[in-house]
Short mmCIF file of C-alpha atoms in Angstrom, two decimals:
data_model
loop_
_atom_site.label_atom_id
_atom_site.label_comp_id
_atom_site.label_asym_id
_atom_site.label_seq_id
_atom_site.Cartn_x
_atom_site.Cartn_y
_atom_site.Cartn_z
CA MET A 21 263.94 -0.11 158.69
CA GLY A 22 261.24 2.72 159.24
CA ILE A 23 257.76 2.04 160.20
CA GLY A 24 255.55 1.78 156.81
CA VAL A 25 253.62 4.45 155.31
CA GLU A 26 250.38 2.47 155.59
CA ASP A 27 251.00 1.94 159.49
CA ILE A 28 251.73 5.68 159.69
CA ARG A 29 248.26 6.48 158.17
CA ARG A 30 246.67 4.16 160.48
CA PHE A 31 248.40 5.69 163.63
CA GLU A 32 247.40 9.16 162.13
CA LYS A 33 243.70 8.14 161.93
CA ARG A 34 243.82 6.68 165.00
CA GLY A 35 245.48 9.85 166.53
CA GLN A 36 242.67 12.05 165.04
CA VAL A 37 240.10 10.18 166.76
CA ILE A 38 241.91 10.15 170.11
CA SER A 39 242.57 14.03 169.67
CA SER A 40 238.81 14.43 169.10
CA LYS A 41 237.90 12.45 172.06
CA ILE A 42 240.28 14.25 174.03
CA THR A 43 239.17 17.70 173.28
CA SER A 44 235.49 16.79 173.42
CA LEU A 45 236.33 16.32 177.24
CA LEU A 46 237.52 20.10 177.77
CA PRO A 47 234.92 22.46 179.15
CA ASP A 48 233.20 25.12 177.18
CA ILE A 49 235.15 28.64 177.62
CA LYS A 50 232.72 30.76 179.13
CA PHE A 51 233.78 34.55 177.51
CA ASP A 52 232.25 36.88 179.89
CA LEU A 53 229.91 39.25 177.47
CA VAL A 54 231.03 42.43 179.82
CA GLU A 55 230.46 45.58 178.21
CA MET A 56 233.46 46.58 176.24
CA ASP A 57 234.73 49.82 174.37
CA ILE A 58 233.65 49.61 170.55
CA VAL A 59 235.54 46.75 169.24
CA SER A 60 236.08 45.53 165.76
CA ILE A 61 236.86 42.19 163.78
CA ASP A 62 240.36 43.78 162.94
CA GLN A 63 241.04 44.42 166.52
CA GLY A 64 240.06 40.86 167.25
CA LYS A 65 242.32 39.63 164.71
CA ASP A 66 245.21 41.78 166.03
CA ILE A 67 244.66 40.26 169.42
CA ALA A 68 244.44 36.82 168.09
CA LYS A 69 248.13 36.89 166.77
CA LYS A 70 248.97 37.09 170.47
CA ASN A 71 246.11 35.30 172.75
CA TRP A 72 243.28 33.38 171.30
CA LYS A 73 241.08 33.55 174.57
CA GLU A 74 241.46 37.34 174.77
CA ALA A 75 240.30 37.55 170.95
CA LEU A 76 237.51 34.95 171.48
CA LYS A 77 236.25 37.68 173.96
CA VAL A 78 236.22 40.18 171.21
CA PHE A 79 234.57 38.14 168.65
CA GLY A 80 231.92 36.73 171.22
CA ALA A 81 230.94 40.12 172.30
CA ILE A 82 230.53 41.15 168.57
CA TYR A 83 228.58 37.82 167.87
CA SER A 84 226.34 38.62 170.60
CA ASP A 85 225.79 42.12 170.41
CA ASN A 86 222.25 42.62 169.38
CA SER A 87 222.87 46.39 168.28
CA ARG A 88 225.16 45.38 165.37
CA THR A 89 224.12 44.23 162.10
CA ASN A 90 223.75 40.81 161.19
CA GLU A 91 226.62 40.72 159.07
CA GLU A 92 228.73 41.90 161.64
CA ARG A 93 227.65 39.37 164.11
CA VAL A 94 227.94 36.52 161.75
CA GLU A 95 231.36 37.50 160.98
CA GLY A 96 232.14 37.39 164.67
CA ALA A 97 230.76 34.11 164.90
CA ILE A 98 232.95 32.78 162.18
CA GLN A 99 235.95 34.27 163.78
CA ALA A 100 234.98 33.22 167.12
CA SER A 101 234.69 29.67 165.94
CA GLN A 102 238.24 29.72 164.90
CA MET A 103 239.35 31.00 168.09
CA LEU A 104 237.56 27.95 169.51
CA VAL A 105 239.04 25.30 167.18
CA ASN A 106 242.49 26.44 168.06
CA LEU A 107 241.55 26.12 171.73
CA GLY A 108 240.42 22.68 171.00
CA ARG A 109 236.59 23.26 171.47
CA LEU A 110 235.42 21.79 168.61
CA LYS A 111 231.73 21.07 169.58
CA GLN A 112 231.53 24.71 171.14
CA ALA A 113 232.84 25.85 167.51
CA ASP A 114 230.07 23.95 165.97
CA GLY A 115 227.46 25.34 168.30
CA ILE A 116 228.52 28.92 167.35
CA LEU A 117 228.34 28.38 163.87
CA ASP A 118 224.95 26.74 164.03
CA GLY A 119 223.97 30.32 165.58
CA SER A 120 225.46 32.14 162.92
CA LEU A 121 223.25 30.37 160.34
CA ARG A 122 220.01 31.83 162.23
CA LEU A 123 221.31 35.35 161.73
CA LEU A 124 222.85 34.51 158.29
CA SER A 125 218.99 33.78 157.12
CA LYS A 126 217.77 37.38 158.01
CA ILE A 127 220.50 38.99 155.83
CA SER A 128 219.14 40.17 152.52
CA ASP A 129 222.19 41.12 150.64
CA GLU A 130 222.97 38.09 148.30
CA LYS A 131 226.68 38.97 147.96
CA ALA A 132 227.35 39.24 151.76
CA VAL A 133 225.22 36.03 152.42
CA LEU A 134 227.23 34.18 149.70
CA LEU A 135 230.52 35.36 151.39
CA LEU A 136 229.67 34.76 154.74
CA SER A 137 228.25 31.33 153.89
CA ALA A 138 231.82 30.40 152.40
CA GLY A 139 233.28 31.57 155.56
CA ILE A 140 231.06 29.39 157.59
CA LEU A 141 231.85 26.46 155.65
CA GLU A 142 235.60 27.05 155.69
CA LYS A 143 235.25 26.57 159.50
CA ARG A 144 232.95 23.71 159.19
CA ALA A 145 235.87 22.02 157.22
CA TRP A 146 238.37 22.70 160.22
CA VAL A 147 236.19 21.06 162.67
CA ALA A 148 235.44 18.03 160.44
CA ASP A 149 239.11 17.67 159.48
CA TYR A 150 240.23 17.91 163.25
CA LYS A 151 237.66 15.43 164.14
CA GLY A 152 239.29 13.14 161.29
CA LYS A 153 236.17 13.41 159.27
CA SER A 154 238.03 14.25 156.13
CA LYS A 155 235.22 13.35 153.68
CA ASN A 156 233.07 15.84 155.31
CA ALA A 157 235.65 18.44 155.21
CA ILE A 158 236.10 18.00 151.44
CA THR A 159 232.46 18.50 151.07
CA PHE A 160 232.51 21.79 152.94
CA LEU A 161 235.64 22.72 151.24
CA ASN A 162 234.66 22.21 147.54
CA LYS A 163 231.21 24.20 148.56
CA SER A 164 233.23 27.20 150.11
CA LYS A 165 235.69 27.06 146.95
CA GLU A 166 232.77 27.18 144.41
CA ILE A 167 231.53 30.39 146.08
CA TYR A 168 234.83 32.16 146.04
CA ASP A 169 235.83 31.00 142.78
CA SER A 170 232.12 32.38 141.12
CA PHE A 171 233.77 35.75 142.13
CA GLY A 172 236.65 35.62 140.11
CA LEU A 173 238.76 38.67 140.12
CA ASP A 174 235.89 40.23 141.92
CA LEU A 175 236.60 38.72 145.03
CA PRO A 176 237.12 41.09 148.10
CA LEU A 177 240.71 41.47 149.19
CA GLU A 178 239.38 40.41 152.73
CA ASN A 179 238.37 37.04 151.69
CA GLU A 180 241.38 35.91 149.90
CA ASP A 181 242.80 34.49 153.49
CA SER A 182 239.86 32.07 153.65
CA LYS A 183 239.90 31.23 150.02
CA SER A 184 243.80 30.42 150.69
CA THR A 185 242.84 28.34 153.72
CA VAL A 186 240.25 26.46 151.85
CA GLU A 187 242.92 25.58 149.18
CA HIS A 188 245.46 24.48 151.95
CA PHE A 189 242.69 22.16 153.77
CA LEU A 190 241.80 20.49 150.59
CA GLY A 191 245.27 19.47 150.47
CA ARG A 192 245.24 18.42 154.16
CA SER A 193 241.90 16.55 154.07
CA ASN A 194 243.12 14.94 150.60
CA PHE A 195 246.34 13.67 152.35
CA SER A 196 244.13 12.12 155.30
CA LEU A 197 242.27 10.02 152.81
CA GLY A 198 245.45 8.95 151.00
CA HIS A 199 245.18 10.79 147.79
CA ILE A 200 248.83 12.15 147.99
CA ASP A 201 249.08 13.24 144.54
CA GLN A 202 245.58 15.32 144.64
CA ALA A 203 247.05 16.92 148.34
CA ILE A 204 250.21 17.78 146.32
CA LEU A 205 248.32 19.87 143.77
CA HIS A 206 246.50 21.89 146.60
CA PHE A 207 249.51 22.55 148.72
CA GLU A 208 251.61 23.81 145.63
CA SER A 209 248.74 25.97 144.38
CA ASP A 210 248.59 27.53 148.12
CA LEU A 211 252.33 27.74 148.31
CA ALA A 212 252.39 29.59 145.02
CA ARG A 213 250.20 32.51 146.45
CA TYR A 214 252.39 33.03 149.30
CA VAL A 215 255.53 33.04 147.31
CA SER A 216 253.97 35.65 144.84
CA LEU A 217 252.84 37.72 148.06
CA SER A 218 256.74 37.46 149.32
CA GLU A 219 257.80 38.62 145.93
CA LYS A 220 255.72 41.68 146.23
CA GLY A 221 257.15 42.71 149.44
CA GLU A 222 254.26 41.12 151.42
CA PRO A 223 255.92 38.23 153.14
CA ARG A 224 253.60 35.59 154.87
CA PRO A 225 256.40 33.28 156.34
CA GLY A 226 253.63 31.06 158.27
CA GLY A 227 251.78 30.15 155.06
CA GLU A 228 254.89 29.28 153.16
CA ALA A 229 256.30 27.32 155.95
CA PHE A 230 252.86 25.39 156.38
CA ASN A 231 252.65 24.38 152.67
CA ASN A 232 256.20 23.39 152.29
CA ALA A 233 256.04 21.10 155.73
CA TRP A 234 252.76 19.45 154.41
CA LEU A 235 254.50 18.82 151.04
CA ALA A 236 257.47 17.19 152.98
CA ARG A 237 254.65 14.67 154.49
CA CYS A 238 253.27 13.98 151.26
CA TYR A 239 256.60 13.21 149.60
CA ILE A 240 257.70 10.97 152.51
CA HIS A 241 254.58 9.35 151.99
CA LYS A 242 255.60 8.59 148.21
CA ASN A 243 258.92 7.18 149.77
CA GLU A 244 260.82 10.35 148.19
CA SER A 245 262.95 11.00 151.12
CA GLU A 246 265.33 13.49 149.25
CA LYS A 247 262.55 15.58 148.23
CA ALA A 248 260.73 15.41 151.34
CA HIS A 249 263.90 16.91 153.28
CA GLU A 250 264.19 19.54 150.51
CA TYR A 251 260.82 20.87 151.50
CA LEU A 252 261.32 20.36 155.19
CA ASP A 253 264.45 22.38 155.23
CA LYS A 254 262.79 25.11 153.60
CA THR A 255 260.48 25.47 156.57
CA PHE A 256 262.93 26.01 159.35
CA ASN A 257 263.83 29.80 158.58
CA LEU A 258 260.20 30.37 157.44
CA PHE A 259 258.98 29.23 160.69
CA MET A 260 261.46 31.41 162.52
CA GLU A 261 260.67 34.46 160.71
CA GLU A 262 257.08 33.75 161.42
CA GLY A 263 257.84 33.84 164.98
CA LYS A 264 259.66 37.16 164.88
CA LEU A 265 257.10 38.62 162.36
CA ASN A 266 253.72 37.60 164.16
CA ASN A 267 255.04 36.62 167.79
CA ASP A 268 254.04 32.89 167.08
CA GLU A 269 256.93 30.86 168.57
CA ALA A 270 254.65 27.86 168.80
CA ALA A 271 254.86 27.66 164.87
CA MET A 272 258.16 26.17 165.26
CA ALA A 273 256.73 22.87 166.89
CA HIS A 274 255.28 22.13 163.49
CA TYR A 275 258.86 21.91 162.16
CA TYR A 276 259.92 19.45 164.83
CA LEU A 277 256.60 17.45 164.59
CA VAL A 278 257.19 16.63 160.62
CA ASN A 279 260.88 15.86 161.22
CA SER A 280 259.83 13.15 163.95
CA GLU A 281 257.39 11.71 161.54
CA ILE A 282 259.82 11.42 158.57
CA ALA A 283 262.25 10.08 160.92
CA LEU A 284 259.89 7.48 161.89
CA ILE A 285 259.32 6.38 158.43
CA GLU A 286 263.03 6.54 157.66
CA GLY A 287 263.47 3.88 160.67
CA ASN A 288 265.28 6.46 162.98
CA PRO A 289 263.11 6.54 166.14
CA THR A 290 265.69 7.95 168.19
CA GLU A 291 265.59 11.12 165.98
CA ALA A 292 261.99 10.86 166.11
CA VAL A 293 261.86 10.84 169.88
CA VAL A 294 264.47 14.01 169.97
CA SER A 295 262.28 15.88 167.28
CA ALA A 296 258.93 15.16 168.86
CA LYS A 297 259.99 16.10 172.51
CA LYS A 298 261.09 19.52 171.01
CA ALA A 299 257.38 19.70 169.10
CA LEU A 300 255.81 18.78 172.42
CA GLU A 301 257.74 21.30 174.65
CA ILE A 302 257.02 24.33 172.26
CA SER A 303 253.63 23.43 172.03
CA ALA A 304 253.04 23.27 175.55
CA THR A 305 255.17 26.03 176.78
CA LYS A 306 255.13 28.89 173.68
CA GLU A 307 252.42 31.17 173.01
CA PRO A 308 249.80 30.66 171.42
CA ILE A 309 249.37 27.23 173.08
CA TYR A 310 248.13 24.76 170.57
CA ILE A 311 246.37 21.65 172.25
CA LYS A 312 246.17 19.66 168.85
CA GLY A 313 250.02 19.99 168.31
CA GLY A 314 250.80 18.70 171.67
CA ILE A 315 248.48 15.73 171.27
CA ASP A 316 250.09 14.90 167.99
CA ALA A 317 253.67 15.07 169.39
CA ILE A 318 252.36 12.80 171.96
CA LEU A 319 250.99 10.29 169.38
CA VAL A 320 254.49 10.27 167.41
CA LEU A 321 256.73 9.98 170.74
CA SER A 322 254.39 6.99 171.63
CA ILE A 323 254.92 5.32 168.19
CA ALA A 324 258.72 6.08 168.39
CA TYR A 325 259.28 4.39 172.05
CA TRP A 326 257.43 1.53 170.87
CA GLN A 327 259.48 1.19 167.88
CA ILE A 328 262.59 1.24 170.40
CA GLY A 329 260.91 -1.12 172.50
CA LYS A 330 260.08 1.15 175.61
CA SER A 331 256.61 2.47 176.84
CA TYR A 332 255.92 6.16 177.07
CA ILE A 333 253.96 8.03 179.62
CA TYR A 334 252.98 11.76 179.39
CA SER A 335 252.02 13.49 182.55
CA GLY A 336 251.87 17.15 181.89
CA SER A 337 255.02 19.20 182.19
CA SER A 338 257.15 16.02 182.80
CA ASN A 339 257.27 12.68 180.65
CA THR A 340 258.68 9.19 180.89
CA SER A 341 259.91 6.20 179.24
CA SER A 342 260.39 2.84 180.53
#
């Protein structure tokens, strides 16, 4: 017999609190604002596919450059905050977003203000979600979604990804609150976008994979094991494709993490240990290094060993059970 779904939810909530407390102890990342060749947001995004810290330097330079327009600087702040979230610096990300609001107040172009505000709200939601403050995240997300929806078909192409992220995170935050059916609607909506892009010859396997993985989580929490495995099985090749296409080997950790969570609920702690260890190894060794993914894997390992009747101690590159 597996661990109960409600028990898993309690563990997940505790895990979010623990993860937030751990990351709050991390020192701020000081990105040297040395003189750089002329850089752009697009250049930073390309670098971000391989190295978040290097991308942070680019976005930080744009944000701090007084010679640039306020619109450019706010966009730099938005992108820098994402790199900081990825690197586990939630407080520092919030600080940069606070700074972006001061610049936003100086912009007169109403359309630019609305779109940048939606982007800031989206990143606020990331921070809130990672802190386990799901209700706050949903508030930010709904405000962002309202802005994007107000543009209808006139929404600029460069804002489509942010709108997609809002939809995905509405799923995640609703899932965290136990609103599983509502979460499914958001994940299915976001998944449909990525499937459509793939059919048009513009594959985004990472987007497809993450939505399928979260749908697997949803259905195992509804005690629909067969459907959960159907969605999870779809993610393996998609994550592999993402690794090849965007040099993101770390994405595969999410497959093993979800597999381990499903194994726990299905009463197979030994399988959970095997998969969680793979998730932890990938999170710790494959670029880009994703701190939260590693913490989540450690939490699942702890629960699985507890089910087996052993204790688990993680110590950097090595880990032991007793």
